[in-house]
Coordinates of C-alpha atoms and ligand atoms in Angstrom, one line a residue:
M1 CA 102.1 126.7 100.4
N2 CA 104.2 124.0 102.0
H3 CA 104.8 120.9 99.8
D4 CA 107.4 118.4 98.8
I5 CA 107.3 117.1 95.3
A6 CA 109.9 116.0 92.7
S7 CA 109.6 119.0 90.3
I8 CA 107.0 121.6 89.6
D9 CA 108.2 121.6 86.0
L10 CA 106.3 118.4 85.4
A11 CA 102.9 120.0 86.0
D12 CA 101.8 120.4 82.4
G13 CA 102.0 116.7 81.8
G14 CA 100.2 116.0 85.0
R15 CA 97.4 118.4 84.1
E16 CA 96.8 116.7 80.7
R17 CA 96.8 113.2 82.2
T18 CA 94.5 114.2 85.1
Q19 CA 92.0 115.7 82.6
W20 CA 92.3 112.6 80.5
A21 CA 91.3 110.5 83.5
A22 CA 88.5 112.9 84.3
Q23 CA 86.8 112.0 81.0
T24 CA 86.1 108.5 82.4
M25 CA 85.1 109.6 85.9
P26 CA 81.6 111.0 85.3
V27 CA 80.2 109.9 88.7
L28 CA 82.9 111.8 90.6
A29 CA 82.5 114.8 88.2
S30 CA 78.7 115.0 89.0
I31 CA 79.5 114.9 92.7
A32 CA 82.2 117.6 92.3
E33 CA 79.7 119.9 90.5
R34 CA 77.2 119.5 93.3
F35 CA 80.0 120.0 95.9
A36 CA 81.0 123.3 94.1
R37 CA 77.4 124.6 94.6
E38 CA 76.7 123.3 98.0
K39 CA 80.1 123.4 99.7
P40 CA 79.4 120.5 102.1
L41 CA 83.0 120.4 103.3
D42 CA 83.4 124.1 103.9
G43 CA 86.5 124.9 105.9
L44 CA 87.2 121.3 106.8
G45 CA 90.9 120.2 106.8
I46 CA 91.2 116.8 104.9
G47 CA 94.4 114.8 105.1
A48 CA 94.7 112.1 102.5
C49 CA 97.3 109.3 102.3
L50 CA 96.5 107.7 98.9
H51 CA 98.4 106.6 95.8
V52 CA 99.2 109.9 94.0
T53 CA 97.7 109.1 90.6
T54 CA 95.5 111.0 88.1
E55 CA 92.4 109.4 89.6
T56 CA 93.4 110.5 93.1
A57 CA 94.0 114.0 91.7
N58 CA 90.4 114.2 90.5
L59 CA 89.2 113.1 94.0
M60 CA 91.3 115.8 95.6
I61 CA 90.0 118.4 93.2
A62 CA 86.4 117.3 94.0
L63 CA 87.0 117.6 97.8
K64 CA 88.5 121.1 97.3
A65 CA 85.5 122.1 95.2
G66 CA 83.4 121.1 98.2
G67 CA 85.2 123.7 100.3
A68 CA 87.8 121.5 102.0
R69 CA 91.5 122.4 102.6
V70 CA 93.2 119.3 101.2
H71 CA 96.6 117.9 102.0
L72 CA 97.9 114.7 100.2
C73 CA 100.8 112.3 100.8
A74 CA 101.6 109.0 99.2
S75 CA 100.3 105.6 100.5
N76 CA 103.2 103.8 98.9
P77 CA 106.8 105.0 98.1
L78 CA 106.7 103.7 94.5
S79 CA 103.2 104.6 93.3
T80 CA 103.5 108.4 93.1
Q81 CA 103.1 110.0 89.7
D82 CA 105.4 113.0 90.0
D83 CA 103.7 115.0 87.2
V84 CA 100.3 114.7 89.0
A85 CA 101.8 115.9 92.3
A86 CA 103.2 118.9 90.5
H87 CA 99.9 119.6 88.8
L88 CA 97.9 119.6 92.1
V89 CA 100.4 121.9 93.7
R90 CA 100.7 124.4 90.8
D91 CA 97.2 124.4 89.4
H92 CA 95.0 123.6 92.4
G93 CA 96.9 124.9 95.4
I94 CA 96.7 121.5 97.0
A95 CA 99.6 120.7 99.3
V96 CA 101.2 117.5 98.1
F97 CA 104.0 115.7 100.0
A98 CA 105.0 112.8 97.7
V99 CA 108.0 111.9 95.6
R100 CA 108.2 108.7 93.6
G101 CA 110.9 106.4 95.1
E102 CA 111.1 108.2 98.4
D103 CA 112.7 106.2 101.2
N104 CA 111.0 105.1 104.4
D105 CA 112.1 108.1 106.4
R106 CA 110.8 110.6 103.8
Y107 CA 107.6 108.6 103.4
Y108 CA 107.0 109.0 107.2
E109 CA 108.1 112.7 107.1
H110 CA 105.3 113.2 104.6
I111 CA 102.8 111.5 106.8
H112 CA 103.8 113.8 109.6
A113 CA 103.5 116.8 107.3
I114 CA 99.9 115.9 106.6
L115 CA 99.2 115.4 110.3
S116 CA 100.8 118.7 111.3
E117 CA 97.8 120.3 109.5
R118 CA 95.5 118.7 112.2
P119 CA 93.0 117.2 109.7
A120 CA 89.3 116.9 110.6
L121 CA 88.9 114.0 108.2
T122 CA 91.5 111.6 106.9
L123 CA 91.5 109.3 103.9
D124 CA 93.8 106.3 104.1
D125 CA 94.8 103.5 101.7
G126 CA 96.4 101.0 104.1
A127 CA 95.7 102.8 107.5
D128 CA 99.0 104.6 107.8
L129 CA 97.5 107.9 108.8
V130 CA 95.1 106.4 111.4
S131 CA 97.8 104.2 112.9
T132 CA 100.3 107.0 113.1
I133 CA 97.7 109.2 114.8
H134 CA 97.0 106.5 117.3
N135 CA 100.7 105.6 117.9
E136 CA 102.3 109.0 117.8
H137 CA 99.8 111.8 117.8
P138 CA 96.9 110.9 120.1
D139 CA 96.5 114.7 120.6
L140 CA 94.9 114.8 117.1
I141 CA 92.1 112.5 118.0
A142 CA 89.9 115.1 119.7
D143 CA 89.7 117.2 116.5
L144 CA 89.2 114.2 114.2
I145 CA 85.6 113.8 112.9
G146 CA 86.5 110.5 111.3
S147 CA 88.4 108.6 108.7
M148 CA 87.9 106.6 105.6
E149 CA 89.8 103.5 104.5
E150 CA 90.2 102.5 100.9
T151 CA 91.7 99.0 100.9
T152 CA 91.1 95.5 102.3
T153 CA 94.4 95.4 104.1
G154 CA 93.6 98.7 105.8
V155 CA 90.2 97.6 106.9
I156 CA 91.7 94.4 108.4
R157 CA 94.2 96.5 110.3
L158 CA 91.4 98.8 111.6
K159 CA 89.1 96.0 112.6
A160 CA 92.0 94.5 114.6
M161 CA 92.4 97.9 116.4
E162 CA 88.6 97.9 117.0
K163 CA 88.7 94.4 118.4
D164 CA 91.6 95.3 120.8
G165 CA 89.7 98.4 122.0
A166 CA 92.5 100.5 120.5
L167 CA 90.5 102.4 117.9
K168 CA 89.6 105.9 119.0
V169 CA 88.0 107.4 116.0
P170 CA 85.0 106.5 113.7
V171 CA 86.2 104.9 110.5
V172 CA 84.2 104.2 107.3
A173 CA 85.4 101.1 105.5
V174 CA 85.0 102.4 102.0
N175 CA 86.6 99.2 100.6
D176 CA 83.6 97.2 101.8
A177 CA 81.0 99.1 99.7
N178 CA 79.8 96.9 97.0
T179 CA 80.4 99.6 94.4
K180 CA 84.0 99.6 95.6
H181 CA 85.3 96.0 96.1
M182 CA 83.2 94.2 93.5
F183 CA 84.5 96.5 90.8
D184 CA 87.8 98.1 91.8
N185 CA 89.3 95.0 93.6
R186 CA 88.0 92.6 90.9
Y187 CA 88.2 94.4 87.5
G188 CA 90.6 97.1 88.6
T189 CA 93.3 94.8 90.2
G190 CA 92.6 92.1 87.5
Q191 CA 93.4 94.4 84.6
S192 CA 96.0 96.7 86.2
S193 CA 98.1 93.8 87.6
I194 CA 98.4 92.3 84.2
D195 CA 99.2 95.8 82.8
G196 CA 102.0 96.1 85.3
I197 CA 103.5 92.7 84.5
L198 CA 103.3 93.4 80.8
R199 CA 104.8 96.9 81.0
A200 CA 107.6 95.5 83.2
T201 CA 108.4 92.4 81.2
N202 CA 106.6 92.4 77.8
A203 CA 106.0 88.7 78.6
L204 CA 103.6 86.5 76.6
I205 CA 100.8 85.4 79.0
A206 CA 99.3 82.8 76.7
G207 CA 100.5 79.3 77.5
T208 CA 102.1 80.2 80.8
T209 CA 101.4 78.6 84.1
F210 CA 100.2 81.7 86.0
V211 CA 100.1 81.2 89.7
I212 CA 97.8 83.4 91.8
A213 CA 98.2 83.4 95.6
G214 CA 94.8 84.4 97.1
Y215 CA 91.3 84.1 95.7
G216 CA 89.7 87.1 97.3
W217 CA 88.1 89.8 95.0
C218 CA 91.5 90.8 93.6
G219 CA 92.7 87.2 93.0
R220 CA 89.4 86.3 91.3
G221 CA 89.6 89.3 89.0
L222 CA 93.2 88.5 88.2
A223 CA 92.5 84.8 87.6
F224 CA 89.7 85.6 85.0
R225 CA 91.9 88.1 83.2
A226 CA 94.9 85.8 83.1
R227 CA 92.7 83.0 81.8
G228 CA 91.2 85.3 79.2
M229 CA 94.7 85.9 77.9
G230 CA 95.4 82.1 77.5
A231 CA 97.2 81.3 80.7
N232 CA 96.9 78.1 82.7
V233 CA 95.9 79.6 86.0
V234 CA 96.7 77.9 89.3
V235 CA 95.3 79.3 92.5
T236 CA 96.8 78.8 96.0
E237 CA 94.5 79.4 99.0
V238 CA 94.2 78.8 102.7
D239 CA 90.4 79.3 102.9
P240 CA 88.5 76.2 102.0
L241 CA 85.5 78.2 100.7
K242 CA 87.6 80.4 98.5
A243 CA 89.6 77.4 97.3
L244 CA 86.3 75.6 96.4
E245 CA 85.1 78.6 94.6
A246 CA 88.3 78.7 92.5
V247 CA 87.9 75.0 91.7
M248 CA 84.3 75.5 90.6
D249 CA 85.4 78.6 88.6
G250 CA 87.5 76.1 86.7
F251 CA 91.0 76.8 88.1
R252 CA 93.5 74.3 89.4
V253 CA 94.1 74.7 93.2
M254 CA 97.1 73.4 95.0
P255 CA 99.6 74.5 97.7
M256 CA 102.4 76.9 96.8
D257 CA 105.0 74.2 97.6
D258 CA 103.4 72.0 94.8
V259 CA 103.2 74.6 92.1
A260 CA 106.4 76.5 92.8
P261 CA 108.5 74.2 90.4
S262 CA 106.2 74.6 87.4
G263 CA 104.9 78.3 87.6
D264 CA 106.1 80.8 85.1
I265 CA 104.5 83.9 86.6
F266 CA 103.6 84.2 90.3
V267 CA 101.4 87.0 91.7
T268 CA 100.5 87.4 95.4
V269 CA 97.2 89.0 96.4
T270 CA 96.7 87.7 99.9
G271 CA 97.4 90.5 102.3
D272 CA 99.6 88.2 104.3
I273 CA 103.4 87.8 104.8
N274 CA 105.9 85.5 103.2
V275 CA 103.4 83.8 100.9
I276 CA 106.3 83.2 98.5
A277 CA 109.1 82.3 100.9
R278 CA 112.7 81.3 100.8
R279 CA 112.1 77.7 100.0
H280 CA 109.9 78.5 97.0
F281 CA 112.6 80.4 95.3
G282 CA 114.8 77.3 95.6
M283 CA 112.1 75.3 93.8
M284 CA 111.3 77.7 91.0
K285 CA 112.3 77.4 87.3
D286 CA 115.0 79.6 85.7
G287 CA 113.3 82.8 84.5
A288 CA 110.3 82.7 86.8
I289 CA 108.6 86.1 87.2
V290 CA 107.4 87.0 90.7
A291 CA 105.2 90.0 91.5
N292 CA 102.9 91.2 94.2
S293 CA 99.6 93.1 93.9
G294 CA 98.7 93.1 97.6
H295 CA 99.0 96.4 99.6
F296 CA 102.3 95.8 101.4
D297 CA 105.6 94.5 100.1
C298 CA 105.7 91.7 102.7
E299 CA 104.0 88.9 100.6
I300 CA 107.2 87.9 98.8
E301 CA 110.2 87.2 101.1
K302 CA 112.4 89.4 99.0
A303 CA 115.2 89.7 101.7
A304 CA 115.6 85.9 101.4
L305 CA 115.8 86.1 97.7
A306 CA 118.6 88.7 98.0
D307 CA 120.3 86.6 100.6
M308 CA 120.2 83.5 98.5
S309 CA 121.5 85.2 95.4
E310 CA 125.0 85.6 94.1
A311 CA 124.2 88.5 91.8
S312 CA 121.5 90.9 90.7
K313 CA 120.8 93.3 87.9
V314 CA 118.1 95.5 86.6
P315 CA 117.6 94.5 82.9
R316 CA 114.5 96.7 82.5
A317 CA 112.6 99.3 84.5
S318 CA 110.7 97.6 87.4
V319 CA 112.6 94.2 87.0
E320 CA 115.3 92.9 89.3
T321 CA 116.9 89.7 88.1
W322 CA 118.4 87.7 91.0
T323 CA 120.8 84.9 90.1
L324 CA 121.0 82.0 92.5
P325 CA 124.1 79.7 92.9
G326 CA 124.1 77.4 89.8
G327 CA 122.8 80.2 87.5
K328 CA 119.0 80.1 88.0
R329 CA 117.4 83.5 87.5
I330 CA 114.3 84.8 89.4
N331 CA 112.8 88.1 88.2
L332 CA 111.2 90.2 90.9
L333 CA 108.9 93.0 89.7
G334 CA 108.5 96.4 91.3
E335 CA 110.6 95.5 94.3
G336 CA 107.7 93.3 95.5
R337 CA 105.5 96.4 95.9
L338 CA 102.1 96.6 94.2
V339 CA 103.0 95.8 90.6
N340 CA 100.0 97.6 89.2
L341 CA 101.1 100.9 90.7
S342 CA 104.8 100.5 90.6
A343 CA 105.1 99.2 87.1
A344 CA 101.9 100.7 85.6
E345 CA 99.4 103.4 86.5
G346 CA 97.1 101.5 88.9
H347 CA 93.4 100.8 88.2
P348 CA 91.8 102.6 85.2
A349 CA 89.9 105.8 85.9
A350 CA 86.6 104.3 84.9
V351 CA 86.7 101.9 87.9
M352 CA 88.3 104.4 90.4
D353 CA 85.3 106.6 89.5
M354 CA 83.1 104.5 91.8
S355 CA 85.7 104.0 94.5
F356 CA 86.4 107.7 94.8
A357 CA 82.7 108.7 94.4
N358 CA 82.2 106.6 97.6
Q359 CA 85.1 108.4 99.2
A360 CA 83.7 111.8 98.4
L361 CA 80.2 110.9 99.5
C362 CA 81.6 109.4 102.7
C363 CA 83.5 112.7 103.5
E364 CA 80.2 114.5 103.2
Y365 CA 78.4 111.9 105.3
L366 CA 81.0 112.0 108.1
A367 CA 81.0 115.8 108.1
K368 CA 77.2 115.7 108.6
Q369 CA 77.5 113.1 111.4
T370 CA 80.1 115.2 113.3
G371 CA 80.1 114.1 117.0
R372 CA 77.4 111.4 116.4
L373 CA 79.5 108.4 115.6
E374 CA 81.4 106.1 117.9
A375 CA 84.9 104.9 117.6
R376 CA 84.0 101.9 115.4
V377 CA 84.5 100.6 111.8
Y378 CA 81.3 101.6 110.0
S379 CA 80.0 100.3 106.7
V380 CA 79.4 102.7 103.9
P381 CA 75.7 103.6 104.2
E382 CA 73.6 101.5 101.8
E383 CA 72.1 104.7 100.4
I384 CA 75.5 105.9 99.2
D385 CA 76.4 102.5 97.7
Q386 CA 73.1 102.4 95.8
R387 CA 73.5 106.0 94.6
V388 CA 77.0 105.3 93.2
A389 CA 75.7 102.3 91.3
K390 CA 72.8 104.3 89.9
L391 CA 74.9 107.2 88.9
K392 CA 77.4 104.9 87.2
L393 CA 74.6 103.2 85.2
D394 CA 73.2 106.6 84.2
A395 CA 76.6 107.7 83.0
M396 CA 77.0 104.5 81.0
G397 CA 73.5 105.0 79.5
V398 CA 72.3 101.8 80.9
K399 CA 68.6 101.7 81.9
I400 CA 67.1 99.1 84.3
D401 CA 63.6 98.0 85.2
T402 CA 61.7 99.1 88.3
L403 CA 59.4 96.9 90.4
T404 CA 55.7 97.2 89.8
A405 CA 53.4 97.8 92.8
E406 CA 52.3 94.2 92.5
Q407 CA 56.0 92.9 92.6
E408 CA 56.8 95.1 95.6
E409 CA 53.8 93.7 97.4
Y410 CA 54.8 90.1 96.5
L411 CA 58.3 90.6 97.8
S412 CA 57.2 92.1 101.1
S413 CA 54.6 89.5 101.8
W414 CA 55.0 86.1 103.4
K415 CA 51.5 84.9 102.5
H416 CA 52.2 83.7 98.9
G417 CA 53.1 80.0 98.5
T418 CA 52.8 77.2 96.0
Ligands
ADE1 N1 94.6 102.0 93.7 C1 94.7 101.2 92.7 N2 94.7 101.9 91.5 C2 94.6 103.2 91.9 C3 94.6 104.4 91.2 N3 94.6 104.4 89.8 N4 94.5 105.6 91.9 C4 94.5 105.5 93.2 N5 94.6 104.4 93.9 C5 94.6 103.3 93.3

């Protein structure tokens, strides 16, 4: 089997850690068991471009149990867990093309390796497979049943393609399922970004001015977790509604230009470019920590930081200290790539359980819909979203009430009043 990984010798560690993650992925496990019996993906080629983590490994294993031929590459050069890649290749016969720290050329070689298998379904985290298919391999479109997208940034990219009439395949926006973004983006990013900052720096969060750029689901989650650890949280926003929500959630809101001089820790989660720009580095305090938790490494203008600096060093793994003229030091984490995956292990398995249950069920859904969908961005069917929530509650041992016939009737009637 063709593959490109760091070292097959790492497979034992990857197996142990993947099984550890599986313990807190009961929803995905129940889907994998059913897939193994029913084989809903029998013979289908699936190409996945996802962060190569223990959680992703469990998704790949579930898809293979469903009968698919699975090929996996990384959706970020710095997020691959090499031991997991080795485990998938050695113990599951899954073709993985991912090496932690790969350069841009190798990253795209790996994307092309996945596409050379002519997948019938693709799974993206950031839309790199779908956009490479459209830009460089339109010949693959005819064989493609559809695609799934894991992240907000990818969905934005795909909706822009749809709006321009450029999208040629059906895509399911898995990110937009309630059981995905309300949990993964909020609690997953909230916790794992803090985890990445702590592993990289061992900084004390209590008492810091913790600046969060962007108050979407990820920013909200991060703001609540940082406050929970005793930080003074400041939010920067461009959207009046989100800014208002942040104010009413009890956070201070101000422009980045105003908070740059007083922030201790800065984290970008906007999905946009140069949110922390050249001028901000000039205003920051000595020792400021700057990190990104958005999908791409464009939110922090890191080339400007390098350009302004007289020296740089790597005092700890995942930290680059840049020294500006006059001696001020700015600490950039994880090369400005997602700090939760570059400096830590990404979201915990218990939350990825729901995200990847959605992915697995959407693969099955798309396979059943072969030829029936248009080249559009589709929502995850409501039935799948509800099923994932129900399965997660069941796995947690949480019971809920059901409507009585009288309550059902009341809710569906317009005749009741004062
Ligand atoms: N995205 C964020 N956290 C992740 C994880 N643990 N695995 C895969 N993708 C992720």
